[in-house]
């Protein structure tokens, strides 16, 4: 398969030295890209700024902002059979980006934020026969929000996890996820490494593609 994977946070600049971002380390998305490449798939990884080495045998496209990530996804999507959106795209960005460093002054600073583009919603109409996989990182029980996102964003699967738990959340090597399928199936996976989670997700994708193409043996 040709797979498009996104990973990491995006950064939305406020001035030349400051930005709005989030705690995503990129580990889950990089693990997915590595696992897919190790299974022989052709992988394009669109990555926000992270402190991880590029995975072997993967074409890496680096972006900073949500708008850049949207542009990169749009230009790579046509050549791919599946999209795995593991990136933690920033939901807001400063309305004004100062050309010079904003100087400290007495009193509060109010920054007006506007929504960034929701990448999955934006490309929903270009889905065609492609498989789309999303991630839902929630605080607390992730399943209700994940189910809603699965429908709203036109996904085939969503990987839900509770990032408020310090042992399976941001910047750690383990994960405990629930895979929700668009047909309503719900698979609770045990706690395992992000590498193992990624390998299992790739196997699920392979099965889904096989089922889609008529269940041909192989
Ligand atoms: N996503 C996206 N574009 C955005 C934000 C999120 O494509 N601007 C994708 C993520 O990559 C993920 C899925 O949507 O696969 C769910 O992301 P999440 O941050 O959990 O949901 P949001 O839609 O941002 O909703 P909320 O922040 O309110 O939970």
PDB file of C-alpha atoms and ligand atoms in Angstrom:
ATOM      1  CA  UNK A   1       0.000   0.000   0.000  1.00  0.00           C
ATOM      2  CA  UNK A   2       0.940   3.616  -0.332  1.00  0.00           C
ATOM      3  CA  UNK A   3       0.273   5.240   3.028  1.00  0.00           C
ATOM      4  CA  UNK A   4       0.173   8.847   4.082  1.00  0.00           C
ATOM      5  CA  UNK A   5       0.842   9.383   7.794  1.00  0.00           C
ATOM      6  CA  UNK A   6       0.816  12.648   9.744  1.00  0.00           C
ATOM      7  CA  UNK A   7       2.542  13.062  13.088  1.00  0.00           C
ATOM      8  CA  UNK A   8       3.503  15.506  15.771  1.00  0.00           C
ATOM      9  CA  UNK A   9       2.087  18.861  16.759  1.00  0.00           C
ATOM     10  CA  UNK A  10       1.761  21.956  14.631  1.00  0.00           C
ATOM     11  CA  UNK A  11       3.097  25.352  15.687  1.00  0.00           C
ATOM     12  CA  UNK A  12       1.103  28.486  15.118  1.00  0.00           C
ATOM     13  CA  UNK A  13       3.338  31.565  15.302  1.00  0.00           C
ATOM     14  CA  UNK A  14       2.528  34.606  17.386  1.00  0.00           C
ATOM     15  CA  UNK A  15       5.686  36.556  16.621  1.00  0.00           C
ATOM     16  CA  UNK A  16       9.182  35.607  15.379  1.00  0.00           C
ATOM     17  CA  UNK A  17      10.051  33.909  18.700  1.00  0.00           C
ATOM     18  CA  UNK A  18       6.752  32.561  20.063  1.00  0.00           C
ATOM     19  CA  UNK A  19       4.144  30.074  19.001  1.00  0.00           C
ATOM     20  CA  UNK A  20       1.045  28.199  20.158  1.00  0.00           C
ATOM     21  CA  UNK A  21       1.382  24.406  20.115  1.00  0.00           C
ATOM     22  CA  UNK A  22       0.621  21.279  22.142  1.00  0.00           C
ATOM     23  CA  UNK A  23       2.347  18.416  23.938  1.00  0.00           C
ATOM     24  CA  UNK A  24       2.394  15.890  21.092  1.00  0.00           C
ATOM     25  CA  UNK A  25       5.811  14.206  20.820  1.00  0.00           C
ATOM     26  CA  UNK A  26       5.108  12.578  17.451  1.00  0.00           C
ATOM     27  CA  UNK A  27       5.994   9.148  18.866  1.00  0.00           C
ATOM     28  CA  UNK A  28       2.722   7.476  17.876  1.00  0.00           C
ATOM     29  CA  UNK A  29       2.736   8.773  14.289  1.00  0.00           C
ATOM     30  CA  UNK A  30       6.427   7.970  13.828  1.00  0.00           C
ATOM     31  CA  UNK A  31       5.794   4.451  15.156  1.00  0.00           C
ATOM     32  CA  UNK A  32       2.959   4.035  12.636  1.00  0.00           C
ATOM     33  CA  UNK A  33       5.173   5.227   9.771  1.00  0.00           C
ATOM     34  CA  UNK A  34       8.013   2.897  10.858  1.00  0.00           C
ATOM     35  CA  UNK A  35       5.710  -0.098  11.279  1.00  0.00           C
ATOM     36  CA  UNK A  36       4.180   0.466   7.842  1.00  0.00           C
ATOM     37  CA  UNK A  37       7.590   0.796   6.168  1.00  0.00           C
ATOM     38  CA  UNK A  38       8.809  -2.348   7.947  1.00  0.00           C
ATOM     39  CA  UNK A  39       5.834  -4.208   6.454  1.00  0.00           C
ATOM     40  CA  UNK A  40       6.945  -3.113   2.987  1.00  0.00           C
ATOM     41  CA  UNK A  41       4.457  -0.310   2.408  1.00  0.00           C
ATOM     42  CA  UNK A  42       5.482   2.928   0.702  1.00  0.00           C
ATOM     43  CA  UNK A  43       5.135   5.642   3.329  1.00  0.00           C
ATOM     44  CA  UNK A  44       5.026   9.419   3.192  1.00  0.00           C
ATOM     45  CA  UNK A  45       5.257  10.957   6.664  1.00  0.00           C
ATOM     46  CA  UNK A  46       4.126  14.555   7.068  1.00  0.00           C
ATOM     47  CA  UNK A  47       5.552  15.723  10.352  1.00  0.00           C
ATOM     48  CA  UNK A  48       5.219  18.756  12.533  1.00  0.00           C
ATOM     49  CA  UNK A  49       8.258  19.792  14.581  1.00  0.00           C
ATOM     50  CA  UNK A  50       9.408  16.886  16.771  1.00  0.00           C
ATOM     51  CA  UNK A  51      12.671  15.729  18.348  1.00  0.00           C
ATOM     52  CA  UNK A  52      12.662  12.297  16.707  1.00  0.00           C
ATOM     53  CA  UNK A  53      15.006  10.886  14.068  1.00  0.00           C
ATOM     54  CA  UNK A  54      13.426  10.302  10.655  1.00  0.00           C
ATOM     55  CA  UNK A  55      12.161   6.704  10.401  1.00  0.00           C
ATOM     56  CA  UNK A  56      14.066   4.555   7.898  1.00  0.00           C
ATOM     57  CA  UNK A  57      12.593   3.946   4.442  1.00  0.00           C
ATOM     58  CA  UNK A  58      10.023   6.724   4.775  1.00  0.00           C
ATOM     59  CA  UNK A  59       9.719   9.915   2.733  1.00  0.00           C
ATOM     60  CA  UNK A  60       9.581  12.723   5.297  1.00  0.00           C
ATOM     61  CA  UNK A  61       7.845  16.033   4.606  1.00  0.00           C
ATOM     62  CA  UNK A  62       8.385  18.600   7.346  1.00  0.00           C
ATOM     63  CA  UNK A  63       5.787  21.259   8.130  1.00  0.00           C
ATOM     64  CA  UNK A  64       5.213  23.755  10.896  1.00  0.00           C
ATOM     65  CA  UNK A  65       1.691  25.122  10.832  1.00  0.00           C
ATOM     66  CA  UNK A  66      -1.742  23.535  10.423  1.00  0.00           C
ATOM     67  CA  UNK A  67      -2.109  25.382   7.104  1.00  0.00           C
ATOM     68  CA  UNK A  68       1.184  23.881   5.871  1.00  0.00           C
ATOM     69  CA  UNK A  69       0.069  20.429   7.026  1.00  0.00           C
ATOM     70  CA  UNK A  70      -3.225  20.813   5.146  1.00  0.00           C
ATOM     71  CA  UNK A  71      -1.346  21.836   1.994  1.00  0.00           C
ATOM     72  CA  UNK A  72       1.056  18.897   2.281  1.00  0.00           C
ATOM     73  CA  UNK A  73      -1.795  16.416   2.873  1.00  0.00           C
ATOM     74  CA  UNK A  74      -3.679  17.790  -0.131  1.00  0.00           C
ATOM     75  CA  UNK A  75      -0.669  17.454  -2.418  1.00  0.00           C
ATOM     76  CA  UNK A  76       0.234  13.903  -1.290  1.00  0.00           C
ATOM     77  CA  UNK A  77      -3.242  12.408  -0.909  1.00  0.00           C
ATOM     78  CA  UNK A  78      -3.906  11.552  -4.558  1.00  0.00           C
ATOM     79  CA  UNK A  79      -1.074   9.004  -4.612  1.00  0.00           C
ATOM     80  CA  UNK A  80      -2.110   7.239  -1.401  1.00  0.00           C
ATOM     81  CA  UNK A  81      -4.539   4.432  -0.579  1.00  0.00           C
ATOM     82  CA  UNK A  82      -4.798   5.237   3.104  1.00  0.00           C
ATOM     83  CA  UNK A  83      -4.360   8.251   5.354  1.00  0.00           C
ATOM     84  CA  UNK A  84      -3.501   7.950   9.031  1.00  0.00           C
ATOM     85  CA  UNK A  85      -3.941  11.287  10.790  1.00  0.00           C
ATOM     86  CA  UNK A  86      -1.918  10.861  13.980  1.00  0.00           C
ATOM     87  CA  UNK A  87      -0.915  14.533  14.071  1.00  0.00           C
ATOM     88  CA  UNK A  88      -2.132  16.733  16.902  1.00  0.00           C
ATOM     89  CA  UNK A  89      -3.084  19.663  14.715  1.00  0.00           C
ATOM     90  CA  UNK A  90      -3.388  22.940  16.626  1.00  0.00           C
ATOM     91  CA  UNK A  91      -7.042  23.990  16.654  1.00  0.00           C
ATOM     92  CA  UNK A  92      -6.416  27.739  16.887  1.00  0.00           C
ATOM     93  CA  UNK A  93      -3.868  30.209  15.640  1.00  0.00           C
ATOM     94  CA  UNK A  94      -3.199  33.858  16.443  1.00  0.00           C
ATOM     95  CA  UNK A  95      -5.174  36.149  14.143  1.00  0.00           C
ATOM     96  CA  UNK A  96      -2.239  38.554  13.884  1.00  0.00           C
ATOM     97  CA  UNK A  97       1.381  37.442  13.625  1.00  0.00           C
ATOM     98  CA  UNK A  98       3.628  40.263  14.795  1.00  0.00           C
ATOM     99  CA  UNK A  99       6.566  40.971  12.489  1.00  0.00           C
ATOM    100  CA  UNK A 100       8.770  41.878  15.453  1.00  0.00           C
ATOM    101  CA  UNK A 101       9.089  40.291  18.882  1.00  0.00           C
ATOM    102  CA  UNK A 102       6.224  41.503  21.089  1.00  0.00           C
ATOM    103  CA  UNK A 103       7.880  43.421  23.925  1.00  0.00           C
ATOM    104  CA  UNK A 104       7.009  42.842  27.546  1.00  0.00           C
ATOM    105  CA  UNK A 105       4.861  45.533  29.131  1.00  0.00           C
ATOM    106  CA  UNK A 106       2.961  45.953  32.336  1.00  0.00           C
ATOM    107  CA  UNK A 107      -0.454  44.308  32.489  1.00  0.00           C
ATOM    108  CA  UNK A 108      -2.102  41.476  30.625  1.00  0.00           C
ATOM    109  CA  UNK A 109      -1.715  40.592  27.005  1.00  0.00           C
ATOM    110  CA  UNK A 110      -4.794  39.442  25.129  1.00  0.00           C
ATOM    111  CA  UNK A 111      -4.228  37.374  22.007  1.00  0.00           C
ATOM    112  CA  UNK A 112      -7.078  36.780  19.597  1.00  0.00           C
ATOM    113  CA  UNK A 113      -7.150  33.261  18.156  1.00  0.00           C
ATOM    114  CA  UNK A 114      -9.005  31.943  15.122  1.00  0.00           C
ATOM    115  CA  UNK A 115      -9.704  28.306  14.230  1.00  0.00           C
ATOM    116  CA  UNK A 116      -7.278  26.518  11.932  1.00  0.00           C
ATOM    117  CA  UNK A 117      -8.637  24.370   9.120  1.00  0.00           C
ATOM    118  CA  UNK A 118      -9.810  20.934  10.220  1.00  0.00           C
ATOM    119  CA  UNK A 119      -7.729  18.852   7.815  1.00  0.00           C
ATOM    120  CA  UNK A 120      -9.903  15.727   7.877  1.00  0.00           C
ATOM    121  CA  UNK A 121     -13.116  17.683   7.345  1.00  0.00           C
ATOM    122  CA  UNK A 122     -11.432  19.643   4.563  1.00  0.00           C
ATOM    123  CA  UNK A 123     -10.421  16.576   2.565  1.00  0.00           C
ATOM    124  CA  UNK A 124     -13.471  14.426   3.359  1.00  0.00           C
ATOM    125  CA  UNK A 125     -14.887  14.897  -0.140  1.00  0.00           C
ATOM    126  CA  UNK A 126     -11.613  13.679  -1.728  1.00  0.00           C
ATOM    127  CA  UNK A 127     -11.705  10.399   0.174  1.00  0.00           C
ATOM    128  CA  UNK A 128     -12.894   8.155  -2.652  1.00  0.00           C
ATOM    129  CA  UNK A 129     -11.992   4.526  -1.901  1.00  0.00           C
ATOM    130  CA  UNK A 130      -9.170   5.549   0.440  1.00  0.00           C
ATOM    131  CA  UNK A 131      -9.152   4.437   4.040  1.00  0.00           C
ATOM    132  CA  UNK A 132      -9.051   7.285   6.522  1.00  0.00           C
ATOM    133  CA  UNK A 133      -7.885   6.691  10.091  1.00  0.00           C
ATOM    134  CA  UNK A 134      -8.057   9.321  12.812  1.00  0.00           C
ATOM    135  CA  UNK A 135      -6.846   9.540  16.387  1.00  0.00           C
ATOM    136  CA  UNK A 136      -8.862  10.935  19.275  1.00  0.00           C
ATOM    137  CA  UNK A 137      -6.776  12.003  22.235  1.00  0.00           C
ATOM    138  CA  UNK A 138      -9.218  12.817  24.999  1.00  0.00           C
ATOM    139  CA  UNK A 139      -9.052  13.543  28.700  1.00  0.00           C
ATOM    140  CA  UNK A 140     -11.343  11.065  30.465  1.00  0.00           C
ATOM    141  CA  UNK A 141     -13.459   8.412  28.735  1.00  0.00           C
ATOM    142  CA  UNK A 142     -12.490   8.899  25.087  1.00  0.00           C
ATOM    143  CA  UNK A 143     -15.201   6.761  23.502  1.00  0.00           C
ATOM    144  CA  UNK A 144     -18.182   9.153  23.192  1.00  0.00           C
ATOM    145  CA  UNK A 145     -16.088  11.904  21.605  1.00  0.00           C
ATOM    146  CA  UNK A 146     -14.201   9.420  19.449  1.00  0.00           C
ATOM    147  CA  UNK A 147     -17.464   7.953  18.085  1.00  0.00           C
ATOM    148  CA  UNK A 148     -18.702  11.439  17.234  1.00  0.00           C
ATOM    149  CA  UNK A 149     -15.413  12.277  15.461  1.00  0.00           C
ATOM    150  CA  UNK A 150     -15.479   8.995  13.532  1.00  0.00           C
ATOM    151  CA  UNK A 151     -18.822  10.002  12.008  1.00  0.00           C
ATOM    152  CA  UNK A 152     -18.235  13.731  11.637  1.00  0.00           C
ATOM    153  CA  UNK A 153     -14.859  13.353   9.958  1.00  0.00           C
ATOM    154  CA  UNK A 154     -15.862  10.506   7.620  1.00  0.00           C
ATOM    155  CA  UNK A 155     -13.354   8.000   9.015  1.00  0.00           C
ATOM    156  CA  UNK A 156     -13.104   4.236   8.643  1.00  0.00           C
ATOM    157  CA  UNK A 157     -11.376   3.847  12.007  1.00  0.00           C
ATOM    158  CA  UNK A 158     -10.555   6.022  14.942  1.00  0.00           C
ATOM    159  CA  UNK A 159      -7.946   5.215  17.573  1.00  0.00           C
ATOM    160  CA  UNK A 160      -9.131   6.550  20.921  1.00  0.00           C
ATOM    161  CA  UNK A 161      -7.028   7.053  23.992  1.00  0.00           C
ATOM    162  CA  UNK A 162      -7.142   8.866  27.317  1.00  0.00           C
ATOM    163  CA  UNK A 163      -4.208  11.262  27.399  1.00  0.00           C
ATOM    164  CA  UNK A 164      -4.894  12.365  30.966  1.00  0.00           C
ATOM    165  CA  UNK A 165      -3.198   9.143  32.154  1.00  0.00           C
ATOM    166  CA  UNK A 166       0.494   9.823  32.609  1.00  0.00           C
ATOM    167  CA  UNK A 167       1.462   6.208  31.775  1.00  0.00           C
ATOM    168  CA  UNK A 168      -0.156   6.164  28.317  1.00  0.00           C
ATOM    169  CA  UNK A 169      -0.409   9.793  27.316  1.00  0.00           C
ATOM    170  CA  UNK A 170       1.947  12.340  25.866  1.00  0.00           C
ATOM    171  CA  UNK A 171       5.628  11.696  25.305  1.00  0.00           C
ATOM    172  CA  UNK A 172       5.674   8.171  26.757  1.00  0.00           C
ATOM    173  CA  UNK A 173       6.434   4.929  24.945  1.00  0.00           C
ATOM    174  CA  UNK A 174       3.231   3.107  25.864  1.00  0.00           C
ATOM    175  CA  UNK A 175      -0.343   3.460  24.814  1.00  0.00           C
ATOM    176  CA  UNK A 176      -3.677   1.864  25.598  1.00  0.00           C
ATOM    177  CA  UNK A 177      -6.179   2.468  22.883  1.00  0.00           C
ATOM    178  CA  UNK A 178      -9.606   1.462  21.698  1.00  0.00           C
ATOM    179  CA  UNK A 179     -10.073   1.002  17.977  1.00  0.00           C
ATOM    180  CA  UNK A 180     -13.514   2.052  16.809  1.00  0.00           C
ATOM    181  CA  UNK A 181     -14.609   0.814  13.387  1.00  0.00           C
ATOM    182  CA  UNK A 182     -17.134   2.650  11.244  1.00  0.00           C
ATOM    183  CA  UNK A 183     -19.339  -0.479  11.286  1.00  0.00           C
ATOM    184  CA  UNK A 184     -19.688  -0.101  15.054  1.00  0.00           C
ATOM    185  CA  UNK A 185     -17.126  -2.689  16.188  1.00  0.00           C
ATOM    186  CA  UNK A 186     -15.136  -1.630  19.238  1.00  0.00           C
ATOM    187  CA  UNK A 187     -11.809  -3.295  20.031  1.00  0.00           C
ATOM    188  CA  UNK A 188     -10.183  -2.587  23.375  1.00  0.00           C
ATOM    189  CA  UNK A 189      -6.478  -3.218  22.974  1.00  0.00           C
ATOM    190  CA  UNK A 190      -4.285  -3.931  26.008  1.00  0.00           C
ATOM    191  CA  UNK A 191      -1.634  -1.518  27.190  1.00  0.00           C
ATOM    192  CA  UNK A 192       1.393  -2.001  24.959  1.00  0.00           C
ATOM    193  CA  UNK A 193       4.213  -0.025  23.431  1.00  0.00           C
ATOM    194  CA  UNK A 194       3.416   2.546  20.771  1.00  0.00           C
ATOM    195  CA  UNK A 195       5.467   0.353  18.419  1.00  0.00           C
ATOM    196  CA  UNK A 196       3.192  -2.624  19.114  1.00  0.00           C
ATOM    197  CA  UNK A 197       0.082  -0.444  18.825  1.00  0.00           C
ATOM    198  CA  UNK A 198       1.349   0.815  15.469  1.00  0.00           C
ATOM    199  CA  UNK A 199       2.066  -2.704  14.195  1.00  0.00           C
ATOM    200  CA  UNK A 200      -1.404  -3.840  15.163  1.00  0.00           C
ATOM    201  CA  UNK A 201      -2.977  -0.814  13.496  1.00  0.00           C
ATOM    202  CA  UNK A 202      -1.112  -1.526  10.259  1.00  0.00           C
ATOM    203  CA  UNK A 203      -2.339  -5.140  10.326  1.00  0.00           C
ATOM    204  CA  UNK A 204      -5.925  -3.842  10.775  1.00  0.00           C
ATOM    205  CA  UNK A 205      -5.462  -1.571   7.774  1.00  0.00           C
ATOM    206  CA  UNK A 206      -4.113  -4.420   5.677  1.00  0.00           C
ATOM    207  CA  UNK A 207      -7.170  -6.531   6.605  1.00  0.00           C
ATOM    208  CA  UNK A 208      -9.532  -3.667   5.795  1.00  0.00           C
ATOM    209  CA  UNK A 209      -7.922  -3.119   2.396  1.00  0.00           C
ATOM    210  CA  UNK A 210      -8.086  -6.832   1.672  1.00  0.00           C
ATOM    211  CA  UNK A 211     -11.768  -6.919   2.672  1.00  0.00           C
ATOM    212  CA  UNK A 212     -12.457  -3.867   0.505  1.00  0.00           C
ATOM    213  CA  UNK A 213     -10.841  -5.462  -2.526  1.00  0.00           C
ATOM    214  CA  UNK A 214     -13.090  -8.509  -2.254  1.00  0.00           C
ATOM    215  CA  UNK A 215     -11.255 -10.603   0.281  1.00  0.00           C
ATOM    216  CA  UNK A 216      -8.691 -11.866  -2.221  1.00  0.00           C
ATOM    217  CA  UNK A 217      -6.209 -14.216  -0.583  1.00  0.00           C
ATOM    218  CA  UNK A 218      -2.627 -13.111  -0.277  1.00  0.00           C
TER     219      UNK A 218
HETATM  220  N1  LIG B   1      -7.544  16.830  13.034  1.00  0.00           N
HETATM  221  C1  LIG B   1      -7.472  17.425  11.805  1.00  0.00           C
HETATM  222  N2  LIG B   1      -7.433  18.797  11.703  1.00  0.00           N
HETATM  223  C2  LIG B   1      -7.503  19.558  12.822  1.00  0.00           C
HETATM  224  C3  LIG B   1      -7.598  18.939  14.099  1.00  0.00           C
HETATM  225  C4  LIG B   1      -7.620  17.570  14.160  1.00  0.00           C
HETATM  226  O1  LIG B   1      -7.436  16.730  10.772  1.00  0.00           O
HETATM  227  N3  LIG B   1      -7.466  20.880  12.699  1.00  0.00           N
HETATM  228  C5  LIG B   1      -7.559  15.353  13.091  1.00  0.00           C
HETATM  229  C6  LIG B   1      -6.486  14.758  14.005  1.00  0.00           C
HETATM  230  O2  LIG B   1      -5.282  14.491  13.309  1.00  0.00           O
HETATM  231  C7  LIG B   1      -7.152  13.478  14.498  1.00  0.00           C
HETATM  232  C8  LIG B   1      -8.643  13.819  14.486  1.00  0.00           C
HETATM  233  O3  LIG B   1      -8.779  14.957  13.644  1.00  0.00           O
HETATM  234  O4  LIG B   1      -6.941  12.390  13.647  1.00  0.00           O
HETATM  235  C9  LIG B   1      -9.198  14.147  15.859  1.00  0.00           C
HETATM  236  O5  LIG B   1      -8.396  15.170  16.421  1.00  0.00           O
HETATM  237  P1  LIG B   1      -8.737  15.795  17.835  1.00  0.00           P
HETATM  238  O6  LIG B   1      -7.729  16.839  18.157  1.00  0.00           O
HETATM  239  O7  LIG B   1      -8.946  14.663  18.797  1.00  0.00           O
HETATM  240  O8  LIG B   1     -10.175  16.428  17.566  1.00  0.00           O
HETATM  241  P2  LIG B   1     -10.685  17.853  17.183  1.00  0.00           P
HETATM  242  O9  LIG B   1     -11.486  17.710  15.928  1.00  0.00           O
HETATM  243  O10 LIG B   1      -9.556  18.840  17.144  1.00  0.00           O
HETATM  244  O11 LIG B   1     -11.699  18.175  18.345  1.00  0.00           O
HETATM  245  P3  LIG B   1     -11.417  18.600  19.889  1.00  0.00           P
HETATM  246  O12 LIG B   1     -10.073  19.293  19.899  1.00  0.00           O
HETATM  247  O13 LIG B   1     -12.552  19.494  20.219  1.00  0.00           O
HETATM  248  O14 LIG B   1     -11.417  17.336  20.697  1.00  0.00           O
END
